[in-house]
Amino acid sequence: MTRLIVISNRVTPPVGKGEESVGGLAMALAAALREYSGLWFGWSGRTTPQFSGQLAMRRVEGVTIATVDLEPGDVEEYYNGYANKTLWPLFHYRVDLTAYDRAFDAGYQRVNRRFAETIGPLIEPDDLIWVHDYHMIPLARELRRLGVKNRIGFFLHIPWPAHQLLVTLPTHKALVESLFDYDLLGFQTPEYATAFEEYVLAEAGGGRTEDGRLTAFGRTVEYGAFPIGIDAADFADMLGAERAGRTYDRMVAHTVFRKLIVGVDRLDYSKGLEERFAGFERFLADNPDLRREVLMVQVAPVSREAVETYQEIRGRLDALSGRINGAHADLAWNPLRCVNRNYRRDELAGLYRAAKVGLVTPLRDGMNLVAKEYVAAQDPADPGVLVLSRFAGAAGQMPEALIVNPNSPEEISEALKRALTMPLEERLARWRALFKRVRSEDVSAWRDAFVDALAGRPAEVVAAKTPPALAS
Ligand code: GDG
């Protein structure tokens, strides 16, 4: 059988339900690889004074995990620098936060070369190679330089930015050119696939072939939308776990005369937490009759603490929640609770289930798995309501949510009111439609659709398995 080699910046072994790592990519890949006996390669998360290319290998539940340590300078320039200070903000439409620093670019290219040189010798002729996310865009080019001829696919977990934003990056052309060393490019939504196509046609003098592929830089690449899903079955099982039940009971007891609103996000400016708090504040001000009946809990574990912008958000959120609680709390109740702790997944499942509203309002998001997890965790007889940003990739697959513009406190406030007062019948109709898609368009469907397309399996098989068909 063809072996699948998955390459991503960080590697999280496919472990059980108590897994505490945070981040959509790790969650999705752990679930996908649990079913596949393959090889997963990436950075160990550790540093070494001098890069040696020494691989640490272990086997976890049928998956071989191979990791390598990086030098401190690599982490600074490649991970904290080019990945998280340049590409992440730019691809999330935050040109104002984007660092354009040549040293970061050089570090990014160097680390991609190092990754390629480390994993290259382990690649066998029949292997399919699946590279993940913005940390690794030039990896195929480096592998090709080493003579690797295998089929290589790339999946971008974050948005592809609009053409006019991407050209603010001085090296935009080289970055896009390196994507043409892949055989298949996957985006989260048709909108992002189209944005990529627009860049290639307008900026790289590219064209489209009759079978819907893109040509530019003397090469041809297949591309399309492969919306990622969650492991919905696993999530449902998790609700039966003792800890999920305990968290659920605790939250229900705590909100006995109140309705719980929940948000769960890595602490990141793309998630729109400040705007969300402002929307909640507006709701409290606009609805004196409802405001004592609610409690909002925001779980926001810290991430990327080495990047200054991330340290600053925490301070701003603390000030904002202090202001909201200061204005609206009474002796026994605070309307907003924000916890910067990392919870277990089964605890999150219990928390989602206890919440009458899931408030998911990123300013920009590739997909957003929390929206899908919230739906998967609901009680089929009495489901809560999902309030979802129109700028999350998930909005395209979840039109039955209450869709809002996260920049508008008024829209958030109105959606909260509507969600909290929605009759059971309407909640049921919306939730059933959402749940059906969360269950069928799950992480296995995503993995199979991408791997089938990468393996060049017959088009009808791909079309049947890919949620929206490849961009054509
Ligand atoms: C990127 C893209 C895309 C959160 N807090 C805790 C915790 N989490 C888990 C959630 C969810 C995951 O982290 C977050 O996934 P998202 O999709 O919401 O966001 P990103 O981390 O930004 O992921 C995103 C994704 O990749 C997949 O392609 O959807 O657009 O930005 O699973 O539950 N998990 C635990 N404790 C927490 O406190 N255990």
XYZ file of C-alpha atoms and ligand atoms in Angstrom:
511
model
C 0.000 0.000 0.000
C 1.170 3.536 -0.757
C 2.548 5.214 2.323
C 1.395 8.681 3.351
C 4.037 11.087 4.621
C 2.564 14.090 6.413
C 4.820 17.079 7.007
C 3.822 19.975 9.263
C 5.608 22.463 11.480
C 4.632 20.804 14.743
C 3.815 17.167 15.259
C 1.250 16.057 17.792
C 0.988 12.304 18.171
C -2.481 10.875 17.609
C -3.313 10.259 21.248
C -6.541 9.843 23.139
C -9.302 12.079 24.294
C -7.432 13.785 27.105
C -4.994 15.285 24.574
C -4.302 18.815 25.646
C -2.605 20.356 22.663
C -4.331 23.422 21.301
C -4.702 24.317 17.673
C -6.825 23.305 14.777
C -4.108 21.798 12.668
C -2.874 19.491 15.380
C -6.407 18.366 16.188
C -7.255 17.668 12.576
C -4.086 15.806 11.699
C -4.082 13.717 14.832
C -7.597 12.588 13.951
C -6.741 11.987 10.299
C -3.585 10.011 10.965
C -5.093 7.880 13.688
C -6.717 5.973 10.820
C -3.648 5.884 8.605
C -0.423 4.031 9.091
C 1.942 6.664 7.847
C 4.864 8.848 8.749
C 4.463 12.275 10.327
C 7.440 14.605 10.259
C 8.034 18.067 11.715
C 9.831 20.224 14.247
C 10.120 18.758 17.742
C 9.381 22.137 19.355
C 12.852 21.969 20.930
C 16.077 23.780 20.135
C 19.681 22.618 19.844
C 22.753 24.910 19.752
C 23.721 23.629 16.305
C 21.421 22.040 13.745
C 22.384 18.385 13.168
C 19.479 16.978 11.198
C 19.317 14.173 13.773
C 15.873 12.547 13.608
C 14.050 11.369 16.716
C 11.719 8.524 15.703
C 8.955 6.794 17.633
C 5.801 4.882 16.892
C 2.430 5.915 18.322
C -0.716 3.975 17.478
C 0.579 2.764 14.111
C 1.962 6.147 13.056
C 5.701 6.760 12.851
C 6.528 10.148 14.301
C 9.816 11.724 13.187
C 10.980 15.038 14.618
C 14.022 17.250 14.378
C 15.346 20.012 16.651
C 16.020 23.528 15.316
C 18.565 26.185 16.280
C 17.346 29.156 18.375
C 18.007 31.462 15.390
C 15.820 29.201 13.221
C 12.953 29.457 15.677
C 13.313 33.228 15.853
C 13.466 33.860 12.120
C 11.398 31.033 10.702
C 8.713 30.340 13.330
C 8.316 33.521 15.398
C 9.490 35.616 12.447
C 8.398 34.766 8.918
C 5.602 32.368 9.856
C 4.002 34.238 12.739
C 5.017 37.872 12.191
C 4.818 37.945 8.399
C 2.627 35.292 6.807
C 0.068 34.822 9.603
C -0.931 38.504 9.889
C -0.738 39.106 6.134
C -2.883 36.075 5.284
C -5.380 37.213 7.959
C -5.687 40.633 6.321
C -3.605 42.422 8.990
C -1.129 44.314 6.837
C -0.739 46.712 9.789
C 0.818 43.907 11.870
C 2.904 42.358 9.100
C 6.704 42.463 9.483
C 8.675 42.689 6.251
C 12.131 41.589 7.333
C 14.699 39.981 5.033
C 16.303 38.044 7.857
C 12.947 36.352 8.500
C 12.672 35.366 4.855
C 16.217 33.974 4.828
C 15.483 31.958 7.996
C 12.270 30.628 6.467
C 14.057 29.414 3.326
C 16.895 27.918 5.413
C 14.591 25.956 7.688
C 12.576 24.630 4.761
C 15.826 23.461 3.167
C 16.824 21.829 6.448
C 13.490 20.056 6.732
C 13.818 18.788 3.157
C 17.364 17.542 3.698
C 16.313 15.780 6.899
C 13.245 13.973 5.584
C 14.492 13.490 1.996
C 16.457 10.278 2.667
C 13.390 8.592 4.220
C 11.180 9.111 1.164
C 10.510 6.011 -0.936
C 9.444 6.131 -4.583
C 5.761 5.255 -3.980
C 5.167 7.575 -1.026
C 2.544 10.291 -1.236
C 3.728 13.464 0.487
C 1.236 15.834 2.102
C 2.662 19.151 3.347
C 0.673 21.387 5.711
C 0.314 25.076 6.158
C 2.046 28.389 5.747
C 5.244 27.386 7.574
C 6.145 25.029 4.748
C 5.272 26.712 1.452
C 8.759 26.298 -0.143
C 9.197 22.684 1.013
C 8.296 21.053 -2.314
C 10.806 23.246 -4.128
C 13.529 22.085 -1.717
C 12.500 18.442 -2.089
C 12.502 18.748 -5.893
C 16.034 20.186 -5.684
C 17.047 16.992 -3.946
C 15.562 14.986 -6.811
C 12.296 13.924 -5.130
C 9.832 13.028 -7.914
C 6.906 11.840 -5.776
C 3.446 13.378 -5.867
C 3.470 16.220 -3.319
C 0.352 18.013 -2.099
C -0.001 21.155 0.003
C -2.929 22.160 2.195
C -3.272 25.719 3.495
C -5.144 25.816 6.806
C -5.422 29.606 6.866
C -7.030 32.009 4.367
C -5.410 32.841 1.040
C -5.359 36.656 0.999
C -6.780 38.927 -1.655
C -4.395 39.747 -4.485
C -3.906 43.406 -3.455
C -2.816 42.351 0.027
C -0.443 39.640 -1.086
C 1.512 41.992 -3.337
C 2.525 44.031 -0.277
C 4.954 41.180 0.461
C 8.194 42.037 -1.366
C 8.823 38.362 -2.179
C 5.254 37.504 -3.156
C 6.182 36.159 -6.575
C 8.890 33.821 -5.317
C 6.512 32.546 -2.647
C 3.782 31.753 -5.154
C 6.265 30.320 -7.648
C 7.387 27.813 -5.028
C 3.791 26.564 -4.785
C 4.061 25.410 -8.387
C 6.460 22.659 -7.297
C 3.481 20.865 -5.776
C 1.115 18.633 -7.744
C -1.977 19.606 -5.771
C -2.867 22.692 -3.720
C -5.755 22.550 -1.261
C -7.560 25.553 0.216
C -10.223 25.662 2.907
C -12.949 27.272 0.789
C -13.788 27.948 -2.863
C -13.337 31.658 -2.059
C -9.696 31.155 -1.041
C -9.028 28.908 -4.063
C -10.434 31.654 -6.279
C -8.272 34.304 -4.590
C -5.220 32.171 -5.397
C -6.351 31.771 -8.986
C -6.886 35.528 -9.323
C -3.346 36.229 -8.177
C -1.879 33.694 -10.611
C -3.848 35.046 -13.564
C -3.300 38.730 -12.776
C 0.178 38.814 -11.307
C 2.069 35.782 -12.588
C 0.833 35.857 -16.178
C -0.676 32.446 -15.577
C -3.483 30.659 -17.376
C -5.946 27.818 -16.925
C -5.805 24.498 -18.684
C -8.915 22.887 -20.147
C -9.117 20.438 -17.260
C -9.189 23.277 -14.717
C -5.553 23.346 -13.591
C -3.388 26.460 -13.351
C -0.223 27.067 -15.339
C 2.453 29.624 -14.495
C 6.244 29.732 -14.151
C 6.427 26.984 -16.784
C 4.588 24.514 -14.573
C 1.063 23.245 -13.953
C -0.705 22.628 -10.668
C -4.062 21.191 -9.664
C -5.930 23.166 -6.996
C -9.238 23.192 -5.212
C -11.274 23.623 -2.040
C -11.137 20.904 0.613
C -13.001 22.248 3.670
C -11.607 20.612 6.786
C -13.918 18.920 9.279
C -13.741 17.557 12.809
C -13.768 14.003 14.101
C -17.470 14.245 14.881
C -17.863 10.627 15.996
C -14.962 10.967 18.409
C -16.462 14.166 19.729
C -19.793 12.465 20.360
C -17.997 9.630 22.222
C -16.172 12.177 24.306
C -19.456 13.501 25.646
C -19.879 10.167 27.373
C -16.562 10.586 29.212
C -16.707 11.123 32.945
C -14.899 14.452 32.784
C -17.212 15.794 30.092
C -20.168 14.914 32.334
C -18.554 16.495 35.356
C -17.811 19.740 33.504
C -21.332 19.793 32.090
C -22.889 19.257 35.544
C -20.685 21.923 37.083
C -21.585 24.488 34.443
C -25.292 23.690 34.593
C -25.285 23.992 38.386
C -23.425 27.249 38.104
C -25.864 28.755 35.628
C -29.039 27.444 37.168
C -31.080 30.591 36.595
C -28.947 31.742 33.714
C -28.074 30.894 30.150
C -24.458 30.202 29.292
C -22.757 31.780 26.260
C -19.425 30.180 25.357
C -16.387 31.142 23.300
C -13.268 28.956 22.864
C -10.282 30.312 20.961
C -6.528 30.417 21.046
C -5.631 33.909 22.238
C -5.058 35.422 18.796
C -5.991 38.751 17.208
C -7.570 36.955 14.244
C -10.222 35.484 16.551
C -11.885 38.859 17.174
C -12.011 38.543 20.958
C -11.993 42.272 21.667
C -14.764 42.839 19.140
C -16.684 39.931 20.657
C -16.426 41.407 24.148
C -17.580 44.759 22.755
C -20.583 42.989 21.195
C -21.392 41.322 24.516
C -21.060 44.669 26.296
C -23.519 46.149 23.812
C -25.897 43.257 24.457
C -25.782 43.914 28.207
C -26.466 47.609 27.667
C -29.258 47.016 25.133
C -31.123 44.313 27.053
C -31.711 45.254 30.695
C -34.399 42.556 30.932
C -32.123 39.751 29.674
C -28.766 40.763 31.033
C -29.099 39.173 34.453
C -30.016 35.914 32.791
C -26.711 35.326 31.067
C -23.136 34.379 31.784
C -20.448 34.471 29.137
C -17.431 32.204 29.496
C -14.490 32.722 27.173
C -11.761 30.077 27.167
C -8.675 31.661 25.599
C -5.447 29.725 26.184
C -2.356 31.792 25.435
C -0.429 31.008 22.268
C 2.700 32.322 20.507
C 3.815 34.154 23.624
C 7.197 34.971 22.087
C 5.475 37.373 19.677
C 4.836 40.811 21.259
C 1.452 41.375 19.605
C 0.176 38.267 21.376
C 1.351 39.526 24.780
C -0.450 42.794 24.207
C -3.840 41.258 23.404
C -3.998 39.658 26.820
C -3.612 42.999 28.577
C -6.261 44.605 26.416
C -8.719 41.774 27.009
C -8.175 41.906 30.763
C -8.897 45.644 30.729
C -11.993 45.160 28.613
C -13.447 42.364 30.733
C -12.662 44.388 33.869
C -14.613 47.301 32.436
C -17.586 45.131 31.463
C -17.735 43.379 34.817
C -17.169 46.661 36.659
C -20.168 48.204 34.952
C -22.584 45.264 35.116
C -21.636 42.905 37.961
C -23.452 42.661 41.269
C -22.323 41.129 44.547
C -22.910 37.560 43.445
C -22.489 37.638 39.684
C -20.005 38.686 37.012
C -21.410 38.618 33.468
C -18.112 37.766 31.767
C -15.445 35.288 32.678
C -12.316 34.959 30.556
C -9.906 32.125 31.389
C -6.480 31.911 29.796
C -6.117 28.237 30.662
C -5.823 25.223 28.441
C -8.663 22.739 29.146
C -8.823 19.073 28.224
C -10.849 18.260 25.139
C -13.414 16.267 27.100
C -13.880 19.243 29.430
C -14.443 21.480 26.420
C -17.057 19.040 25.131
C -18.961 19.319 28.428
C -18.667 23.100 28.361
C -20.010 23.342 24.801
C -22.924 21.109 25.719
C -23.899 23.255 28.686
C -23.897 26.441 26.595
C -27.101 27.800 25.060
C -25.067 29.891 22.634
C -21.745 29.205 20.903
C -20.228 32.581 20.048
C -17.648 32.173 17.266
C -16.739 35.539 15.775
C -13.268 35.583 14.183
C -12.312 38.593 12.060
C -10.820 36.147 9.572
C -10.379 32.370 9.819
C -9.351 29.647 7.379
C -12.144 27.380 8.633
C -12.743 27.395 12.435
C -13.160 24.026 14.068
C -14.699 25.379 17.264
C -17.910 26.187 15.360
C -18.143 22.544 14.283
C -17.241 21.196 17.735
C -19.972 23.312 19.332
C -22.568 21.859 16.963
C -21.298 18.295 17.468
C -21.624 18.638 21.247
C -25.262 19.775 21.415
C -28.143 17.861 22.975
C -30.250 16.643 19.991
C -33.437 17.252 21.991
C -32.564 20.761 23.155
C -29.702 22.194 21.098
C -28.050 25.569 21.562
C -27.592 28.174 18.851
C -24.389 28.906 16.946
C -23.558 32.560 16.268
C -20.888 32.612 13.568
C -18.779 35.240 11.828
C -19.249 35.590 8.099
C -15.445 35.755 7.852
C -14.845 32.228 9.151
C -14.334 29.735 6.318
C -16.908 27.590 8.158
C -19.668 30.106 7.360
C -19.906 28.726 3.806
C -20.848 25.273 5.119
C -22.932 26.502 8.066
C -25.572 28.919 6.742
C -28.083 27.806 9.405
C -25.986 29.494 12.100
C -26.839 33.104 12.934
C -24.285 34.768 10.670
C -22.838 38.090 11.871
C -20.280 40.687 10.925
C -17.855 40.483 13.883
C -16.896 44.147 13.488
C -20.391 45.218 14.434
C -21.233 45.191 18.170
C -24.864 45.801 17.152
C -25.005 42.651 15.013
C -23.409 40.575 17.759
C -25.830 42.008 20.311
C -28.883 41.350 18.122
C -27.746 37.818 17.291
C -27.233 37.079 20.999
C -30.720 38.278 21.780
C -32.183 36.241 18.956
C -30.245 33.129 19.981
C -31.224 33.412 23.652
C -34.912 33.809 22.854
C -35.158 31.395 19.907
C -38.050 28.895 20.156
C -37.142 25.209 20.437
C -38.618 24.364 17.041
C -36.367 26.819 15.205
C -33.335 25.757 17.220
C -34.006 22.136 16.295
C -34.399 22.874 12.577
C -31.193 24.891 12.421
C -29.165 22.465 14.489
C -30.293 19.364 12.566
C -29.168 20.888 9.280
C -25.837 21.937 10.785
C -25.190 18.643 12.530
C -25.903 16.595 9.411
C -23.117 18.390 7.551
C -20.672 18.421 10.490
C -21.094 14.642 10.677
C -20.834 13.835 6.963
C -18.186 16.426 6.021
C -15.882 15.289 8.785
C -12.128 15.022 9.078
C -12.008 11.593 7.409
C -13.962 12.862 4.397
C -11.505 15.758 4.156
C -8.466 13.490 4.385
C -9.838 10.972 1.885
C -10.808 13.678 -0.602
C -7.359 15.239 -0.490
C -5.423 11.970 -0.559
C -7.550 10.611 -3.423
C -6.970 13.758 -5.450
C -3.254 13.657 -4.671
C -3.023 10.004 -5.652
C -4.696 10.901 -8.944
C -7.573 8.494 -8.331
C -10.368 8.702 -10.909
C -12.125 12.056 -11.010
C -15.540 10.609 -10.169
C -14.160 9.187 -6.927
C -12.689 12.556 -6.038
C -15.867 14.397 -6.936
C -17.933 12.058 -4.811
C -15.725 12.505 -1.784
C -14.760 16.149 -2.005
C -17.421 18.295 -0.331
C -17.506 21.090 -2.940
C -15.853 19.712 -6.093
C -12.391 20.873 -7.088
C -12.420 24.451 -8.353
C -13.199 24.344 -12.017
C -6.026 26.715 12.182
C -6.794 27.759 11.349
C -8.529 26.045 10.849
C -8.902 25.673 21.824
N -8.751 25.905 23.149
C -8.457 24.730 23.713
C -8.428 23.756 22.698
N -8.706 24.360 21.562
C -8.859 23.655 20.280
C -10.271 23.775 19.751
C -10.062 23.477 18.279
C -8.672 24.043 18.031
O -8.027 24.204 19.291
C -8.740 25.417 17.378
O -9.050 25.255 16.035
P -9.560 26.448 15.122
O -9.942 25.878 13.822
O -10.682 27.105 15.823
O -8.375 27.508 15.012
P -6.752 27.527 14.788
O -6.031 26.998 15.957
O -6.437 28.945 14.435
O -6.503 26.552 13.533
C -8.284 27.470 11.372
C -7.654 25.039 11.556
O -6.270 25.422 11.534
C -7.776 23.654 10.914
O -7.495 23.696 9.561
O -9.895 25.712 11.095
O -8.978 28.399 10.542
O -6.534 29.079 11.855
O -10.033 22.100 18.029
O -11.105 22.896 20.421
N -8.166 22.453 22.932
C -7.897 22.086 24.218
N -7.907 22.989 25.246
C -8.187 24.314 25.044
O -8.207 25.106 25.990
N -7.638 20.814 24.497
